[in-house]
Tab-separated table of C-alpha atoms in Angstrom:
chain	number	residue	atom	x	y	z
A	1	UNK	CA	0.000	0.000	0.000
A	2	UNK	CA	1.411	3.349	-0.940
A	3	UNK	CA	1.278	6.414	1.229
A	4	UNK	CA	-1.352	7.878	-1.029
A	5	UNK	CA	-3.464	4.809	-0.652
A	6	UNK	CA	-2.934	4.973	3.069
A	7	UNK	CA	-4.292	8.491	3.096
A	8	UNK	CA	-7.318	7.295	1.160
A	9	UNK	CA	-7.546	4.424	3.600
A	10	UNK	CA	-7.813	6.798	6.494
A	11	UNK	CA	-10.978	8.168	4.958
A	12	UNK	CA	-12.350	4.682	4.818
A	13	UNK	CA	-11.240	4.172	8.379
A	14	UNK	CA	-13.196	7.195	9.490
A	15	UNK	CA	-16.326	5.711	7.956
A	16	UNK	CA	-15.538	2.344	9.439
A	17	UNK	CA	-15.074	3.928	12.833
A	18	UNK	CA	-18.553	5.358	12.601
A	19	UNK	CA	-19.849	1.887	11.881
A	20	UNK	CA	-17.943	0.471	14.811
A	21	UNK	CA	-19.325	3.089	17.119
A	22	UNK	CA	-22.836	2.359	15.950
A	23	UNK	CA	-22.649	-0.552	18.355
A	24	UNK	CA	-24.531	-3.774	18.539
A	25	UNK	CA	-27.728	-4.642	20.249
A	26	UNK	CA	-27.182	-5.669	23.821
A	27	UNK	CA	-28.558	-8.916	25.078
A	28	UNK	CA	-31.894	-8.482	26.703
A	29	UNK	CA	-30.972	-10.439	29.809
A	30	UNK	CA	-27.798	-8.534	30.658
A	31	UNK	CA	-27.366	-4.884	31.374
A	32	UNK	CA	-25.385	-2.904	28.842
A	33	UNK	CA	-22.544	-2.026	31.253
A	34	UNK	CA	-22.038	-5.714	31.984
A	35	UNK	CA	-21.944	-6.489	28.280
A	36	UNK	CA	-19.363	-3.741	27.833
A	37	UNK	CA	-17.279	-5.109	30.675
A	38	UNK	CA	-17.507	-8.618	29.244
A	39	UNK	CA	-16.412	-7.325	25.850
A	40	UNK	CA	-13.424	-5.520	27.303
A	41	UNK	CA	-12.413	-8.452	29.470
A	42	UNK	CA	-12.704	-10.852	26.565
A	43	UNK	CA	-10.643	-8.525	24.391
A	44	UNK	CA	-7.968	-8.451	27.074
A	45	UNK	CA	-7.913	-12.240	27.251
A	46	UNK	CA	-7.797	-12.503	23.462
A	47	UNK	CA	-4.844	-10.147	23.251
A	48	UNK	CA	-3.068	-11.926	26.097
A	49	UNK	CA	-3.429	-15.316	24.409
A	50	UNK	CA	-2.323	-13.933	21.065
A	51	UNK	CA	0.586	-12.137	22.692
A	52	UNK	CA	1.820	-15.352	24.261
A	53	UNK	CA	1.498	-17.284	21.016
A	54	UNK	CA	3.160	-14.553	18.985
A	55	UNK	CA	6.033	-14.310	21.418
A	56	UNK	CA	6.605	-18.024	21.033
A	57	UNK	CA	6.960	-17.717	17.279
A	58	UNK	CA	9.298	-14.765	17.475
A	59	UNK	CA	7.071	-11.700	17.231
A	60	UNK	CA	7.901	-9.576	20.227
A	61	UNK	CA	4.513	-8.053	20.888
A	62	UNK	CA	4.621	-8.703	24.628
A	63	UNK	CA	5.971	-5.210	25.447
A	64	UNK	CA	3.253	-3.637	23.332
A	65	UNK	CA	0.605	-5.767	24.982
A	66	UNK	CA	1.946	-4.856	28.412
A	67	UNK	CA	1.943	-1.206	27.438
A	68	UNK	CA	-1.655	-1.433	26.261
A	69	UNK	CA	-2.678	-3.029	29.529
A	70	UNK	CA	-0.740	-0.481	31.520
A	71	UNK	CA	-2.184	2.524	29.740
A	72	UNK	CA	-5.749	1.269	30.157
A	73	UNK	CA	-5.301	-0.594	33.416
A	74	UNK	CA	-8.176	1.167	35.132
A	75	UNK	CA	-10.541	0.159	32.345
A	76	UNK	CA	-9.461	-3.474	32.275
A	77	UNK	CA	-9.492	-3.784	36.053
A	78	UNK	CA	-12.864	-2.097	36.243
A	79	UNK	CA	-14.282	-4.523	33.702
A	80	UNK	CA	-12.983	-7.551	35.575
A	81	UNK	CA	-14.370	-6.278	38.865
A	82	UNK	CA	-17.732	-5.560	37.332
A	83	UNK	CA	-17.887	-9.102	36.035
A	84	UNK	CA	-16.981	-10.513	39.418
A	85	UNK	CA	-19.782	-8.536	40.961
A	86	UNK	CA	-22.093	-9.751	38.222
A	87	UNK	CA	-21.383	-13.320	39.223
A	88	UNK	CA	-21.643	-12.670	42.931
A	89	UNK	CA	-23.782	-9.728	43.863
A	90	UNK	CA	-25.195	-10.819	47.178
A	91	UNK	CA	-25.586	-13.865	49.357
A	92	UNK	CA	-28.571	-15.209	47.460
A	93	UNK	CA	-27.005	-14.693	44.094
A	94	UNK	CA	-23.738	-16.071	45.349
A	95	UNK	CA	-25.449	-19.364	46.091
A	96	UNK	CA	-26.442	-19.612	42.443
A	97	UNK	CA	-23.327	-18.098	40.948
A	98	UNK	CA	-20.875	-20.119	42.955
A	99	UNK	CA	-17.998	-21.009	40.702
A	100	UNK	CA	-19.533	-19.386	37.659
A	101	UNK	CA	-16.819	-16.770	37.335
A	102	UNK	CA	-14.234	-19.512	37.233
A	103	UNK	CA	-16.246	-21.351	34.634
A	104	UNK	CA	-16.627	-18.169	32.643
A	105	UNK	CA	-12.873	-17.583	32.707
A	106	UNK	CA	-12.328	-21.149	31.574
A	107	UNK	CA	-14.746	-20.709	28.700
A	108	UNK	CA	-12.870	-17.646	27.495
A	109	UNK	CA	-9.571	-19.451	27.780
A	110	UNK	CA	-10.964	-22.331	25.766
A	111	UNK	CA	-12.337	-19.954	23.193
A	112	UNK	CA	-9.031	-18.253	22.458
A	113	UNK	CA	-6.549	-20.798	23.698
A	114	UNK	CA	-6.319	-22.722	20.457
A	115	UNK	CA	-6.298	-20.037	17.805
A	116	UNK	CA	-4.230	-20.385	14.690
A	117	UNK	CA	-1.628	-17.658	14.969
A	118	UNK	CA	0.683	-16.846	12.098
A	119	UNK	CA	3.375	-14.268	11.570
A	120	UNK	CA	0.981	-12.154	9.533
A	121	UNK	CA	-1.742	-12.130	12.148
A	122	UNK	CA	0.849	-11.476	14.846
A	123	UNK	CA	2.030	-8.349	13.077
A	124	UNK	CA	-1.543	-7.118	12.784
A	125	UNK	CA	-2.324	-7.836	16.417
A	126	UNK	CA	0.907	-6.121	17.342
A	127	UNK	CA	-0.215	-3.054	15.412
A	128	UNK	CA	-3.530	-3.159	17.222
A	129	UNK	CA	-1.791	-3.266	20.599
A	130	UNK	CA	0.496	-0.401	19.648
A	131	UNK	CA	-2.307	1.826	18.444
A	132	UNK	CA	-4.595	1.082	21.357
A	133	UNK	CA	-1.773	1.815	23.779
A	134	UNK	CA	-0.846	4.976	21.941
A	135	UNK	CA	-4.344	6.422	21.862
A	136	UNK	CA	-4.676	8.765	24.783
A	137	UNK	CA	-8.352	9.305	24.316
A	138	UNK	CA	-9.829	8.006	27.522
A	139	UNK	CA	-10.495	4.562	26.158
A	140	UNK	CA	-12.464	5.552	23.083
A	141	UNK	CA	-10.094	3.810	20.731
A	142	UNK	CA	-9.934	0.797	23.000
A	143	UNK	CA	-13.698	0.610	23.138
A	144	UNK	CA	-14.059	0.883	19.382
A	145	UNK	CA	-11.538	-1.837	18.666
A	146	UNK	CA	-12.919	-4.113	21.368
A	147	UNK	CA	-16.420	-3.649	20.045
A	148	UNK	CA	-15.306	-4.485	16.529
A	149	UNK	CA	-13.379	-7.563	17.542
A	150	UNK	CA	-15.796	-8.848	20.169
A	151	UNK	CA	-19.177	-7.993	18.739
A	152	UNK	CA	-20.965	-10.566	20.869
A	153	UNK	CA	-19.157	-11.407	24.072
A	154	UNK	CA	-19.256	-14.977	25.180
A	155	UNK	CA	-21.148	-13.892	28.277
A	156	UNK	CA	-24.164	-13.042	26.144
A	157	UNK	CA	-24.532	-16.488	24.655
A	158	UNK	CA	-23.706	-18.182	27.931
A	159	UNK	CA	-26.242	-16.337	30.025
A	160	UNK	CA	-28.981	-15.539	27.558
A	161	UNK	CA	-30.126	-18.860	26.107
A	162	UNK	CA	-31.907	-18.635	22.816
A	163	UNK	CA	-35.626	-19.012	22.937
A	164	UNK	CA	-36.694	-22.492	21.896
B	1	UNK	CA	-17.499	11.693	23.874
B	2	UNK	CA	-14.104	12.754	25.012
B	3	UNK	CA	-11.946	11.423	22.239
B	4	UNK	CA	-10.598	13.100	19.192
B	5	UNK	CA	-12.119	11.495	16.142
B	6	UNK	CA	-9.303	12.590	13.894
B	7	UNK	CA	-6.678	11.092	16.125
B	8	UNK	CA	-8.601	7.884	16.433
B	9	UNK	CA	-9.117	7.695	12.695
B	10	UNK	CA	-5.422	8.130	12.021
B	11	UNK	CA	-4.576	5.553	14.642
B	12	UNK	CA	-7.035	3.136	13.137
B	13	UNK	CA	-5.471	3.937	9.794
B	14	UNK	CA	-2.258	2.430	11.095
B	15	UNK	CA	-4.157	-0.697	11.981
B	16	UNK	CA	-5.729	-0.660	8.548
B	17	UNK	CA	-2.275	-0.460	7.085
B	18	UNK	CA	-1.191	-3.414	9.155
B	19	UNK	CA	-4.242	-5.324	7.998
B	20	UNK	CA	-3.143	-4.709	4.440
B	21	UNK	CA	-0.061	-6.780	5.043
B	22	UNK	CA	3.029	-7.003	7.172
B	23	UNK	CA	5.166	-5.453	4.457
B	24	UNK	CA	3.030	-2.379	4.360
B	25	UNK	CA	3.042	-2.167	8.126
B	26	UNK	CA	6.793	-2.324	8.086
B	27	UNK	CA	6.954	0.459	5.566
B	28	UNK	CA	4.685	2.629	7.637
B	29	UNK	CA	6.806	2.017	10.695
B	30	UNK	CA	9.961	2.876	8.817
B	31	UNK	CA	8.552	6.148	7.616
B	32	UNK	CA	7.208	7.114	10.988
B	33	UNK	CA	10.545	6.458	12.653
B	34	UNK	CA	12.538	8.324	10.023
B	35	UNK	CA	14.512	5.371	8.778
B	36	UNK	CA	15.521	5.732	5.156
B	37	UNK	CA	17.037	8.677	3.363
B	38	UNK	CA	14.984	11.798	2.798
B	39	UNK	CA	15.670	11.461	-0.900
B	40	UNK	CA	14.256	7.970	-1.005
B	41	UNK	CA	11.203	9.128	0.840
B	42	UNK	CA	10.772	12.063	-1.526
B	43	UNK	CA	11.214	9.758	-4.489
B	44	UNK	CA	8.593	7.423	-3.146
B	45	UNK	CA	6.156	10.182	-2.345
B	46	UNK	CA	6.483	11.442	-5.868
B	47	UNK	CA	5.285	8.138	-7.312
B	48	UNK	CA	3.086	6.736	-4.615
B	49	UNK	CA	-0.142	7.839	-6.220
B	50	UNK	CA	0.788	6.653	-9.661
B	51	UNK	CA	-0.408	3.482	-11.268
B	52	UNK	CA	2.378	3.349	-13.818
B	53	UNK	CA	4.417	0.236	-13.059
B	54	UNK	CA	7.488	1.640	-14.773
B	55	UNK	CA	7.821	4.242	-12.035
B	56	UNK	CA	7.997	1.544	-9.403
B	57	UNK	CA	10.537	-0.314	-11.493
B	58	UNK	CA	12.563	2.873	-11.538
B	59	UNK	CA	12.322	3.039	-7.794
B	60	UNK	CA	13.568	-0.537	-7.471
B	61	UNK	CA	16.416	0.200	-9.862
B	62	UNK	CA	17.467	3.163	-7.797
B	63	UNK	CA	16.787	1.557	-4.424
B	64	UNK	CA	17.035	-2.221	-4.870
B	65	UNK	CA	16.928	-2.691	-1.097
B	66	UNK	CA	14.736	0.287	-0.422
B	67	UNK	CA	12.286	0.714	2.372
B	68	UNK	CA	9.338	0.444	0.032
B	69	UNK	CA	10.768	-2.349	-2.085
B	70	UNK	CA	8.159	-4.905	-1.106
B	71	UNK	CA	5.341	-2.490	-1.811
B	72	UNK	CA	6.868	-1.507	-5.131
B	73	UNK	CA	7.235	-5.107	-6.225
B	74	UNK	CA	3.695	-5.895	-5.140
B	75	UNK	CA	2.359	-2.901	-7.013
B	76	UNK	CA	4.244	-3.865	-10.143
B	77	UNK	CA	2.758	-7.333	-10.071
B	78	UNK	CA	-0.696	-5.977	-9.439
B	79	UNK	CA	-0.525	-3.281	-12.077
B	80	UNK	CA	1.051	-5.525	-14.696
B	81	UNK	CA	-1.597	-8.133	-14.043
B	82	UNK	CA	-4.334	-5.590	-14.338
B	83	UNK	CA	-2.924	-4.249	-17.563
B	84	UNK	CA	-2.658	-7.758	-18.953
B	85	UNK	CA	-6.285	-8.435	-18.114
B	86	UNK	CA	-7.475	-5.143	-19.544
B	87	UNK	CA	-4.949	-3.777	-22.034
B	88	UNK	CA	-7.131	-0.787	-22.824
B	89	UNK	CA	-7.379	0.413	-19.262
B	90	UNK	CA	-5.628	3.537	-18.286
B	91	UNK	CA	-2.649	3.160	-15.982
B	92	UNK	CA	-4.075	5.932	-13.866
B	93	UNK	CA	-6.883	3.743	-12.592
B	94	UNK	CA	-6.729	3.537	-8.830
B	95	UNK	CA	-5.780	0.129	-7.565
B	96	UNK	CA	-8.212	-1.493	-5.207
B	97	UNK	CA	-7.410	-1.537	-1.569
B	98	UNK	CA	-6.653	-5.144	-0.871
B	99	UNK	CA	-6.869	-6.574	2.570
B	100	UNK	CA	-6.384	-10.123	3.732
B	101	UNK	CA	-9.436	-12.028	4.777
B	102	UNK	CA	-9.652	-15.155	6.795
B	103	UNK	CA	-9.651	-18.248	4.590
B	104	UNK	CA	-12.789	-20.273	4.470
B	105	UNK	CA	-12.834	-23.540	6.274
B	106	UNK	CA	-11.968	-26.410	3.942
B	107	UNK	CA	-14.906	-28.454	2.847
B	108	UNK	CA	-15.128	-31.977	4.028
B	109	UNK	CA	-14.353	-34.740	1.600
B	110	UNK	CA	-17.429	-36.159	0.090
B	111	UNK	CA	-16.704	-39.680	1.193
B	112	UNK	CA	-15.171	-38.932	4.571
B	113	UNK	CA	-17.620	-39.698	7.317
B	114	UNK	CA	-18.417	-36.936	9.729
B	115	UNK	CA	-17.304	-37.819	13.186
B	116	UNK	CA	-19.966	-37.383	15.807
B	117	UNK	CA	-19.251	-34.481	18.121
B	118	UNK	CA	-18.204	-35.214	21.611
B	119	UNK	CA	-20.799	-35.344	24.270
B	120	UNK	CA	-20.733	-32.339	26.566
B	121	UNK	CA	-19.486	-32.968	30.029
B	122	UNK	CA	-22.091	-33.309	32.713
B	123	UNK	CA	-22.557	-30.587	35.217
B	124	UNK	CA	-21.049	-31.456	38.563
B	125	UNK	CA	-23.545	-31.597	41.351
B	126	UNK	CA	-21.466	-29.361	43.564
B	127	UNK	CA	-19.857	-26.451	41.859
B	128	UNK	CA	-16.520	-25.231	43.193
B	129	UNK	CA	-16.647	-22.316	45.500
B	130	UNK	CA	-15.432	-18.884	44.573
B	131	UNK	CA	-11.743	-18.978	45.449
B	132	UNK	CA	-11.477	-15.628	47.095
B	133	UNK	CA	-13.673	-13.039	48.644
B	134	UNK	CA	-14.753	-10.483	46.145
B	135	UNK	CA	-13.559	-6.960	46.693
B	136	UNK	CA	-15.856	-4.156	47.522
B	137	UNK	CA	-17.318	-2.457	44.527
B	138	UNK	CA	-14.902	0.241	43.404
B	139	UNK	CA	-15.887	2.963	41.021
B	140	UNK	CA	-15.770	1.499	37.547
B	141	UNK	CA	-14.489	3.615	34.728
B	142	UNK	CA	-16.815	3.258	31.821
B	143	UNK	CA	-15.421	2.761	28.357
B	144	UNK	CA	-16.393	5.709	26.257
B	145	UNK	CA	-18.175	4.130	23.369
B	146	UNK	CA	-21.180	5.977	22.168
B	147	UNK	CA	-23.347	5.074	19.231
B	148	UNK	CA	-23.006	7.258	16.218
B	149	UNK	CA	-26.021	9.258	15.265
B	150	UNK	CA	-26.202	8.140	11.673
B	151	UNK	CA	-23.567	5.820	10.360
B	152	UNK	CA	-23.936	4.758	6.777
B	153	UNK	CA	-22.190	1.440	6.338
B	154	UNK	CA	-19.417	1.798	3.795
B	155	UNK	CA	-19.339	-0.618	0.945
B	156	UNK	CA	-16.949	-3.528	0.879
B	157	UNK	CA	-14.926	-4.774	3.780
B	158	UNK	CA	-14.967	-2.296	6.624
B	159	UNK	CA	-12.325	-2.068	9.261
B	160	UNK	CA	-14.810	-3.383	11.769
B	161	UNK	CA	-15.425	-6.464	9.708
B	162	UNK	CA	-11.719	-6.992	9.267
B	163	UNK	CA	-11.060	-6.706	12.969
B	164	UNK	CA	-13.911	-9.099	13.659
B	165	UNK	CA	-12.452	-11.584	11.189
B	166	UNK	CA	-9.074	-11.127	12.797
B	167	UNK	CA	-10.479	-11.922	16.224
B	168	UNK	CA	-12.424	-14.840	14.832
B	169	UNK	CA	-9.217	-16.281	13.456
B	170	UNK	CA	-8.038	-16.703	17.021
B	171	UNK	CA	-11.016	-18.643	18.292
B	172	UNK	CA	-10.621	-22.328	18.800
B	173	UNK	CA	-12.051	-23.921	15.711
B	174	UNK	CA	-12.494	-20.525	14.083
B	175	UNK	CA	-11.458	-19.506	10.596
B	176	UNK	CA	-8.007	-20.721	9.841
B	177	UNK	CA	-7.818	-22.765	12.994
B	178	UNK	CA	-7.454	-26.485	12.948
B	179	UNK	CA	-10.750	-28.238	13.338
B	180	UNK	CA	-11.209	-29.091	16.964
B	181	UNK	CA	-13.697	-31.815	16.175
B	182	UNK	CA	-11.324	-33.945	14.244
B	183	UNK	CA	-12.457	-37.315	13.086
B	184	UNK	CA	-11.378	-40.239	15.179
B	185	UNK	CA	-8.636	-42.436	13.894
B	186	UNK	CA	-10.128	-44.575	11.228
B	187	UNK	CA	-9.844	-48.292	11.385
B	188	UNK	CA	-7.256	-49.795	9.078
B	189	UNK	CA	-8.566	-50.454	5.655
B	190	UNK	CA	-9.591	-53.980	5.232
B	191	UNK	CA	-10.352	-55.916	2.151
B	192	UNK	CA	-12.855	-57.901	4.085
B	193	UNK	CA	-16.328	-56.814	3.275
B	194	UNK	CA	-17.912	-55.469	6.397
B	195	UNK	CA	-21.482	-56.428	6.936
B	196	UNK	CA	-23.636	-53.358	7.006
B	197	UNK	CA	-26.501	-53.429	9.359
B	198	UNK	CA	-29.789	-51.752	8.927
B	199	UNK	CA	-30.609	-48.575	10.763
B	200	UNK	CA	-34.008	-48.588	12.208
B	201	UNK	CA	-36.065	-45.523	11.548
B	202	UNK	CA	-35.923	-43.023	14.339
B	203	UNK	CA	-38.256	-43.587	17.174
B	204	UNK	CA	-41.087	-41.162	17.575
B	205	UNK	CA	-39.784	-37.843	18.709
B	206	UNK	CA	-40.048	-37.421	22.423
B	207	UNK	CA	-39.844	-34.019	23.958
B	208	UNK	CA	-38.475	-33.910	27.436
B	209	UNK	CA	-39.618	-30.914	29.352
B	210	UNK	CA	-37.118	-29.854	31.964
B	211	UNK	CA	-37.462	-26.297	33.061
B	212	UNK	CA	-40.163	-23.938	32.057
B	213	UNK	CA	-40.037	-23.119	28.393
B	214	UNK	CA	-37.314	-25.570	27.492
B	215	UNK	CA	-37.691	-28.689	25.396
B	216	UNK	CA	-35.000	-30.749	23.813
B	217	UNK	CA	-34.868	-30.528	20.040
B	218	UNK	CA	-36.477	-33.419	18.186
B	219	UNK	CA	-34.242	-36.193	17.026
B	220	UNK	CA	-33.699	-36.425	13.279
B	221	UNK	CA	-35.358	-39.153	11.277
B	222	UNK	CA	-32.882	-41.640	9.907
B	223	UNK	CA	-33.396	-43.723	6.807
B	224	UNK	CA	-32.694	-47.442	6.570
B	225	UNK	CA	-29.395	-48.181	4.888
B	226	UNK	CA	-29.545	-51.090	2.447
B	227	UNK	CA	-26.875	-53.704	2.798
B	228	UNK	CA	-24.302	-53.964	0.071
B	229	UNK	CA	-23.464	-57.570	-0.702
B	230	UNK	CA	-20.658	-57.799	-3.191
B	231	UNK	CA	-20.899	-60.530	-5.809
B	232	UNK	CA	-17.978	-62.892	-6.259
B	233	UNK	CA	-17.357	-61.484	-9.721
B	234	UNK	CA	-18.684	-59.155	-12.354
B	235	UNK	CA	-19.253	-60.125	-15.914
B	236	UNK	CA	-17.714	-56.869	-17.122
B	237	UNK	CA	-16.460	-53.508	-15.992
B	238	UNK	CA	-19.758	-52.042	-17.099
B	239	UNK	CA	-21.541	-54.424	-14.794
B	240	UNK	CA	-19.340	-53.226	-11.924
B	241	UNK	CA	-20.150	-49.616	-12.763
B	242	UNK	CA	-23.822	-50.381	-12.828
B	243	UNK	CA	-23.555	-52.095	-9.460
B	244	UNK	CA	-21.756	-49.067	-8.095
B	245	UNK	CA	-24.360	-46.643	-9.388
B	246	UNK	CA	-27.465	-48.604	-8.477
B	247	UNK	CA	-26.486	-50.418	-5.306
B	248	UNK	CA	-23.351	-49.073	-3.677
B	249	UNK	CA	-23.664	-45.314	-4.196
B	250	UNK	CA	-27.284	-45.017	-3.000
B	251	UNK	CA	-26.370	-46.941	0.111
B	252	UNK	CA	-23.405	-44.682	0.798
B	253	UNK	CA	-25.508	-41.588	0.249
B	254	UNK	CA	-28.128	-42.760	2.694
B	255	UNK	CA	-25.484	-43.612	5.273
B	256	UNK	CA	-23.845	-40.237	4.820
B	257	UNK	CA	-27.119	-38.405	5.220
B	258	UNK	CA	-27.832	-40.341	8.389
B	259	UNK	CA	-24.407	-39.604	9.776
B	260	UNK	CA	-24.624	-35.917	8.968
B	261	UNK	CA	-28.059	-35.695	10.543
B	262	UNK	CA	-26.844	-37.429	13.679
B	263	UNK	CA	-23.751	-35.272	13.925
B	264	UNK	CA	-25.812	-32.158	13.349
B	265	UNK	CA	-28.167	-33.163	16.139
B	266	UNK	CA	-25.290	-33.580	18.550
B	267	UNK	CA	-23.924	-30.224	17.486
B	268	UNK	CA	-27.275	-28.660	18.259
B	269	UNK	CA	-27.223	-30.235	21.684
B	270	UNK	CA	-23.684	-28.956	22.197
B	271	UNK	CA	-24.759	-25.464	21.182
B	272	UNK	CA	-27.679	-25.640	23.588
B	273	UNK	CA	-25.352	-26.779	26.342
B	274	UNK	CA	-22.996	-23.923	25.628
B	275	UNK	CA	-25.870	-21.471	25.824
B	276	UNK	CA	-26.776	-22.709	29.265
B	277	UNK	CA	-23.219	-22.722	30.577
B	278	UNK	CA	-23.782	-19.760	32.834
B	279	UNK	CA	-27.530	-19.781	33.041
B	280	UNK	CA	-27.769	-21.082	36.607
B	281	UNK	CA	-29.894	-23.955	35.368
B	282	UNK	CA	-28.115	-27.225	36.099
B	283	UNK	CA	-31.277	-29.275	35.570
B	284	UNK	CA	-31.513	-28.181	31.976
B	285	UNK	CA	-27.811	-28.692	31.418
B	286	UNK	CA	-27.980	-32.196	32.846
B	287	UNK	CA	-30.971	-32.953	30.657
B	288	UNK	CA	-28.992	-31.888	27.609
B	289	UNK	CA	-26.049	-34.020	28.651
B	290	UNK	CA	-28.310	-37.003	29.154
B	291	UNK	CA	-29.857	-36.568	25.745
B	292	UNK	CA	-26.448	-36.217	24.145
B	293	UNK	CA	-25.159	-39.349	25.834
B	294	UNK	CA	-28.185	-41.338	24.791
B	295	UNK	CA	-28.081	-40.140	21.229
B	296	UNK	CA	-24.330	-40.532	21.094
B	297	UNK	CA	-24.811	-44.264	20.647
B	298	UNK	CA	-26.964	-43.624	17.593
B	299	UNK	CA	-24.376	-41.239	16.221
B	300	UNK	CA	-21.630	-43.779	16.719
B	301	UNK	CA	-23.686	-46.307	14.785
B	302	UNK	CA	-24.306	-43.999	11.871
B	303	UNK	CA	-20.644	-43.081	11.807
B	304	UNK	CA	-19.581	-46.719	11.842
B	305	UNK	CA	-22.012	-47.582	9.065
B	306	UNK	CA	-20.783	-44.871	6.773
B	307	UNK	CA	-17.174	-45.694	7.549
B	308	UNK	CA	-17.779	-49.351	6.785
B	309	UNK	CA	-19.354	-48.489	3.467
B	310	UNK	CA	-16.487	-46.211	2.566
B	311	UNK	CA	-14.045	-48.964	3.398
B	312	UNK	CA	-16.055	-51.273	1.194
B	313	UNK	CA	-15.177	-49.297	-1.912
B	314	UNK	CA	-11.733	-50.854	-2.440
B	315	UNK	CA	-13.311	-54.249	-2.027
B	316	UNK	CA	-15.851	-53.384	-4.683
B	317	UNK	CA	-13.099	-52.327	-7.024
B	318	UNK	CA	-11.228	-55.549	-6.278
B	319	UNK	CA	-14.062	-57.824	-7.300
B	320	UNK	CA	-12.700	-59.650	-10.328
B	321	UNK	CA	-14.216	-59.304	-13.749
B	322	UNK	CA	-14.805	-62.714	-15.159
B	323	UNK	CA	-16.471	-62.969	-18.522
B	324	UNK	CA	-19.681	-64.755	-18.061
B	325	UNK	CA	-20.331	-67.838	-20.036
B	326	UNK	CA	-22.310	-67.120	-23.091
B	327	UNK	CA	-25.631	-68.876	-23.158
B	328	UNK	CA	-25.001	-72.052	-24.924
B	329	UNK	CA	-26.635	-72.323	-28.245
B	330	UNK	CA	-28.421	-75.517	-28.857
B	331	UNK	CA	-26.512	-77.524	-31.406
B	332	UNK	CA	-27.800	-77.126	-34.806
B	333	UNK	CA	-29.936	-79.988	-35.631
B	334	UNK	CA	-30.012	-81.343	-38.961
B	335	UNK	CA	-32.997	-82.822	-40.328
B	336	UNK	CA	-32.706	-86.390	-40.762
B	337	UNK	CA	-32.343	-87.235	-44.142
């Protein structure tokens, strides 16, 4: 891609960003903030798994991943804590949710633990980590990318069974 | 919304560039870090919007190991190919923005039986306890993602779709990933003709109500699979072909349809189970597991039947062709003198 094409690409990116920000319909059985937290947490887990795999095949994206996590640590930690509260809100709910957070974490690990990572995809994921870490926009960039990559968090399908 | 759309768009542009290929990403990184001579950069900028391949060849001649060498070579190939396809086209036509997309999953071989999916694990009666006390609720910083007022979807592949495909490529069993539900190791091929049993038609569908509003999906109806008894010999190759078309192939098709239906049913049960993973409804999950275990025996049978028929093919081809004896003509009788 030439620089001129890149400049034209930025125009396309602006339109694509608008589409990303249009958002997706939230599941009816989960509140929107929980869906957002699940999306962010799942994105973090995805990037962590990819980072580990890419490091193993020689693409040093671990520093970029760590930087991304560090820059947006409050957002990632807030998402994880919100999910923990979702799975254990009070004594009654805790009786039903016992162990569900662990199961949820296992499901995410299973979902992204066996991906097929190549050098090409590693370079792209590395670019994603770099740009998300670089964007000092209060998490807007992070939210847009996470929403594009995790349109439907696993939590939706796992807690909102389809109607028979 | 607190962000700066322009900044975000430019940042996403870098991702877009990376999505276009690692070579392009490398070039962008080189430019942004100042690597490369200013003259080379000026040279490149002077030709970057051109679609004349000779300009890129000139660049490669001048900078054989240049920063943009990969891009130049790629553009030459693209532009030359386009000119070859359409000799009358103007070299100023803008090349299409190409981006990699996840490859489609390979289609299954037509004769390879579909292995039945694994039965989901049952839900333990006692779930493990939460390992640690949960912290008090701190203030959570919300991610600033607001819906756009009116976003017209751009044509073609959008960045969002590309990022989604990228993420999907990292899911277990997703695009480009090895199939998690690999077929079990097939039995060694045997020349011995395996007897093929008949599959009884499916029993009447029974719905098992568990919790309110939930019923198990109906079991698929399976067709009886005719046995294939190979003759000791064929009179001709044509006779073997006819046997294949009229006896063997229909039987294989029926067995394959049964196996696919059974595997699809188990997949539906697996999908249902996955949906209820965190639904606080162990009764329903256990009901699904029970149904999957029960039907798993049927699926194993359909799989074995199709596999046996597939293994029968070499035996069919090995049946010797022995010319059949011509019907003997009665000896010509001569009238008695």
